[in-house]
Short mmCIF file of C-alpha atoms in Angstrom, two decimals:
data_model
loop_
_atom_site.label_atom_id
_atom_site.label_comp_id
_atom_site.label_asym_id
_atom_site.label_seq_id
_atom_site.Cartn_x
_atom_site.Cartn_y
_atom_site.Cartn_z
CA MET A 1 -0.37 -0.31 0.25
CA GLY A 2 2.04 3.51 -1.36
CA GLN A 3 0.88 6.85 0.29
CA GLU A 4 -1.35 7.40 -3.28
CA SER A 5 -3.96 4.90 -1.40
CA PHE A 6 -5.45 8.51 -0.31
CA ILE A 7 -6.24 11.01 -2.27
CA TYR A 8 -7.36 13.58 -0.63
CA SER A 9 -9.19 14.47 3.37
CA PHE A 10 -11.78 17.51 4.21
CA VAL A 11 -12.98 18.26 7.46
CA ALA A 12 -16.22 20.36 7.95
CA ARG A 13 -18.32 22.02 10.09
CA GLY A 14 -21.87 21.67 8.18
CA THR A 15 -21.01 21.89 4.62
CA MET A 16 -18.81 23.99 5.35
CA ILE A 17 -14.32 22.79 5.13
CA LEU A 18 -13.16 23.88 7.76
CA ALA A 19 -9.66 22.19 6.50
CA GLU A 20 -8.47 20.12 3.47
CA TYR A 21 -5.57 18.26 2.37
CA THR A 22 -4.13 16.45 -1.16
CA GLU A 23 -1.02 16.84 -2.98
CA PHE A 24 -3.02 15.28 -6.19
CA THR A 25 -5.24 16.88 -8.75
CA GLY A 26 -8.59 16.17 -9.69
CA ASN A 27 -11.94 16.41 -9.56
CA PHE A 28 -12.35 14.74 -6.55
CA PRO A 29 -12.81 17.67 -3.92
CA SER A 30 -15.83 19.19 -6.26
CA ILE A 31 -16.92 16.10 -6.61
CA ALA A 32 -16.74 15.15 -2.12
CA ALA A 33 -17.99 18.48 -1.84
CA GLN A 34 -20.99 17.74 -3.88
CA CYS A 35 -21.63 14.07 -1.94
CA LEU A 36 -20.78 16.47 1.34
CA GLN A 37 -23.98 18.83 0.27
CA LYS A 38 -25.96 15.34 0.16
CA LEU A 39 -24.79 14.04 4.11
CA PRO A 40 -27.96 13.85 6.00
CA SER A 41 -26.46 16.71 9.02
CA SER A 42 -28.53 15.57 12.18
CA SER A 43 -27.51 12.10 12.32
CA ASN A 44 -23.95 10.41 13.21
CA SER A 45 -23.04 7.89 11.26
CA LYS A 46 -20.90 6.62 8.53
CA PHE A 47 -20.87 6.60 4.54
CA THR A 48 -18.96 5.54 1.37
CA TYR A 49 -19.90 6.77 -2.31
CA ASN A 50 -18.36 5.07 -5.14
CA CYS A 51 -17.25 7.39 -7.78
CA ASP A 52 -14.92 6.49 -10.68
CA HIS A 53 -12.38 3.53 -9.19
CA HIS A 54 -12.54 5.63 -6.05
CA THR A 55 -14.27 5.71 -2.69
CA PHE A 56 -15.75 8.98 -1.51
CA ASN A 57 -15.92 8.06 2.77
CA PHE A 58 -17.28 9.83 5.35
CA LEU A 59 -17.79 10.10 9.05
CA VAL A 60 -20.28 12.45 10.64
CA GLU A 61 -20.76 13.40 14.43
CA ASP A 62 -22.27 16.09 16.25
CA GLY A 63 -22.59 18.30 12.94
CA TYR A 64 -19.10 17.86 11.81
CA ALA A 65 -18.45 15.76 8.58
CA TYR A 66 -15.01 13.99 8.08
CA CYS A 67 -14.10 12.97 4.56
CA VAL A 68 -11.40 11.28 2.69
CA VAL A 69 -11.34 10.46 -0.77
CA ALA A 70 -9.45 7.09 -1.76
CA LYS A 71 -8.18 4.09 -4.32
CA ASP A 72 -11.10 2.01 -4.37
CA SER A 73 -8.65 -0.71 -3.78
CA LEU A 74 -7.72 0.09 0.15
CA SER A 75 -10.66 -1.11 2.23
CA LYS A 76 -13.29 0.54 3.66
CA GLN A 77 -11.91 -0.34 7.28
CA ILE A 78 -9.15 0.85 6.65
CA SER A 79 -10.44 4.92 5.34
CA ILE A 80 -13.12 4.23 8.52
CA ALA A 81 -9.99 3.94 10.76
CA PHE A 82 -8.29 6.99 9.21
CA LEU A 83 -10.98 9.21 9.10
CA GLU A 84 -11.48 8.18 12.93
CA ARG A 85 -7.98 9.17 13.53
CA VAL A 86 -8.82 12.57 12.06
CA ARG A 87 -11.85 12.77 14.31
CA ALA A 88 -10.12 12.21 17.03
CA ASP A 89 -7.22 14.90 16.71
CA PHE A 90 -9.90 17.74 15.55
CA LYS A 91 -11.67 16.99 18.19
CA LYS A 92 -8.93 17.46 20.61
CA ARG A 93 -7.07 20.44 19.22
CA TYR A 94 -10.23 22.25 18.24
CA GLY A 95 -13.59 20.96 19.80
CA GLY A 96 -16.17 23.04 21.74
CA GLY A 97 -13.97 26.06 21.00
CA LYS A 98 -12.17 27.79 17.26
CA ALA A 99 -13.76 24.36 15.31
CA SER A 100 -17.51 26.05 16.45
CA THR A 101 -16.41 29.30 14.72
CA ALA A 102 -13.30 28.90 11.87
CA ILE A 103 -14.79 30.19 8.00
CA ALA A 104 -14.02 28.13 5.60
CA LYS A 105 -10.46 26.94 5.09
CA SER A 106 -9.44 28.85 7.43
CA LEU A 107 -7.57 25.72 9.40
CA ASN A 108 -5.95 24.40 6.31
CA LYS A 109 -2.62 25.24 7.88
CA GLU A 110 -2.96 23.92 10.78
CA PHE A 111 -4.82 20.72 10.38
CA GLY A 112 -3.87 19.84 6.54
CA PRO A 113 -0.40 18.75 7.93
CA VAL A 114 -1.73 16.94 10.63
CA MET A 115 -3.61 15.01 8.57
CA LYS A 116 -1.10 13.98 6.56
CA GLU A 117 0.42 12.61 9.25
CA HIS A 118 -2.66 10.59 9.97
CA MET A 119 -2.20 8.98 6.16
CA ASN A 120 0.93 8.39 6.36
CA TYR A 121 0.73 6.60 9.79
CA ILE A 122 -2.22 4.27 8.60
CA VAL A 123 -0.79 3.55 5.21
CA ASP A 124 2.88 2.48 7.97
CA HIS A 125 0.32 0.01 9.76
CA ALA A 126 -2.15 -0.66 7.34
CA GLU A 127 -1.56 -4.36 8.03
CA GLU A 128 -1.49 -4.10 11.91
CA ILE A 129 -4.30 -2.25 11.87
CA GLU A 130 -6.21 -4.50 9.48
CA LYS A 131 -5.83 -7.29 12.00
CA LEU A 132 -7.03 -4.92 14.74
CA ILE A 133 -10.25 -4.16 12.70
CA LYS A 134 -10.18 -8.43 12.00
CA VAL A 135 -10.20 -8.92 15.65
CA LYS A 136 -12.90 -6.40 16.91
CA ALA A 137 -14.86 -7.95 14.12
CA GLN A 138 -14.44 -11.41 16.14
CA VAL A 139 -15.37 -10.22 19.42
CA SER A 140 -18.54 -7.92 18.59
CA GLU A 141 -19.91 -11.08 16.07
CA VAL A 142 -19.23 -13.53 19.83
CA LYS A 143 -20.11 -10.91 21.62
CA ASN A 144 -23.82 -10.53 19.79
CA ILE A 145 -24.04 -14.55 19.40
CA MET A 146 -23.78 -14.79 23.20
CA LEU A 147 -26.39 -11.68 23.68
CA GLU A 148 -28.82 -13.86 21.52
CA ASN A 149 -27.88 -17.11 23.41
CA ILE A 150 -29.44 -15.51 26.57
CA ASP A 151 -32.10 -13.90 24.96
CA LYS A 152 -33.09 -17.52 24.30
CA ALA A 153 -31.90 -18.39 27.59
CA ILE A 154 -34.16 -15.62 29.24
CA ASP A 155 -37.28 -16.53 26.42
CA ARG A 156 -36.52 -20.34 27.81
CA GLY A 157 -36.77 -19.10 31.69
CA GLU A 158 -39.90 -17.35 30.71
CA ASN A 159 -41.69 -20.57 29.06
CA LEU A 160 -40.34 -22.27 32.10
CA THR A 161 -42.06 -19.94 34.33
CA VAL A 162 -45.02 -20.62 32.59
CA LEU A 163 -45.25 -24.35 32.28
CA THR A 164 -44.43 -24.00 36.30
CA ASP A 165 -47.18 -21.39 36.15
CA LYS A 166 -49.62 -24.02 34.91
CA THR A 167 -47.96 -26.55 37.31
CA GLU A 168 -48.81 -24.73 39.95
CA ASN A 169 -52.29 -24.39 38.92
CA LEU A 170 -53.30 -27.84 37.80
CA ARG A 171 -51.80 -28.82 41.64
CA SER A 172 -54.46 -26.34 43.37
CA GLN A 173 -57.24 -27.75 41.50
CA ALA A 174 -55.75 -31.25 42.07
CA GLN A 175 -56.00 -30.51 45.44
CA GLU A 176 -59.46 -28.60 45.63
CA TYR A 177 -60.97 -31.65 43.31
CA LYS A 178 -59.31 -34.00 46.41
CA LYS A 179 -61.07 -31.79 48.75
CA GLN A 180 -64.55 -31.70 47.31
CA GLY A 181 -64.33 -35.21 47.37
CA THR A 182 -63.13 -36.20 50.46
CA GLN A 183 -66.29 -33.48 51.50
CA VAL A 184 -68.68 -35.39 48.94
CA ARG A 185 -68.41 -38.50 50.43
CA ARG A 186 -67.96 -38.13 53.75
CA LYS A 187 -71.63 -36.34 53.22
CA LEU A 188 -72.27 -39.48 51.69
CA TRP A 189 -71.39 -41.95 54.89
CA TYR A 190 -73.68 -39.51 56.90
CA GLN A 191 -76.27 -39.32 54.29
CA ASN A 192 -75.58 -43.16 53.98
CA MET A 193 -75.52 -44.19 58.09
CA LYS A 194 -77.77 -41.44 58.91
CA ILE A 195 -80.45 -44.12 56.30
CA LYS A 196 -79.15 -47.37 57.79
CA LEU A 197 -79.89 -45.71 61.59
CA VAL A 198 -83.57 -44.97 60.27
CA VAL A 199 -83.86 -47.84 58.85
CA LEU A 200 -82.85 -50.16 62.13
CA GLY A 201 -84.92 -47.53 64.37
CA ILE A 202 -87.61 -49.22 62.64
CA LEU A 203 -86.78 -52.65 62.55
CA LEU A 204 -86.35 -52.09 66.27
CA LEU A 205 -89.71 -50.33 66.93
CA LEU A 206 -91.27 -53.47 64.53
CA VAL A 207 -89.90 -55.55 67.12
CA LEU A 208 -90.78 -53.98 69.36
CA ILE A 209 -94.13 -53.78 68.19
CA ILE A 210 -94.04 -57.41 67.62
CA TRP A 211 -93.34 -58.02 70.75
CA ILE A 212 -95.52 -56.32 72.31
CA SER A 213 -98.85 -57.86 70.49
CA VAL A 214 -97.08 -61.78 71.17
CA CYS A 215 -97.37 -60.81 74.31
CA HIS A 216 -100.96 -59.51 74.70
CA GLY A 217 -102.17 -62.49 72.40
CA PHE A 218 -100.36 -65.18 74.93
CA ASN A 219 -100.42 -63.46 77.89
CA CYS A 220 -96.53 -62.84 78.50
CA THR A 221 -97.21 -62.85 82.79
CA ASP A 222 -95.01 -64.77 85.11
#
């Protein structure tokens, strides 16, 4: 990877370019400026446009836009890594102060060489940066898988809770049915005993009547 991988870069507040840097000539500054006009000013995001074998990469945050034009052979991740370094350095130098009042291209002399330094750093450390990006992506993937598994576990926990509640309800109903059954059996037993006692009473009464009748008929005396 050579220095020519990065063609042009700028930092803008809204649509006003505050600082820019390039060592090349061409129409890429005007194309980048046109892309800048189309960016949503209220969103914090990353955008990439492709044109004539070049990528126009943008990082938008808090009303500021950071742009780099690169050859399309350069990965988008490397371009974004460059923009993130530029953003961090710019905010450290000018955040909350000079950046909010600076006029168009007034920071070229100060920040243009800084952007060149960041270009050189990214080019010199591209292999390490790509490895770091891959590691971050793998960590992010593992994190997402873990979160997905946690969500599934939580869902299973909710299902188990519902099943446990249903089991408890069935157990309560079974106990209630058992209680009601015991009460019914007890009631039937009392009714049965009552009938038996009544029948026994009637039999005893009949026996007594018969005995009295027999005694009177045969003059049961000593």
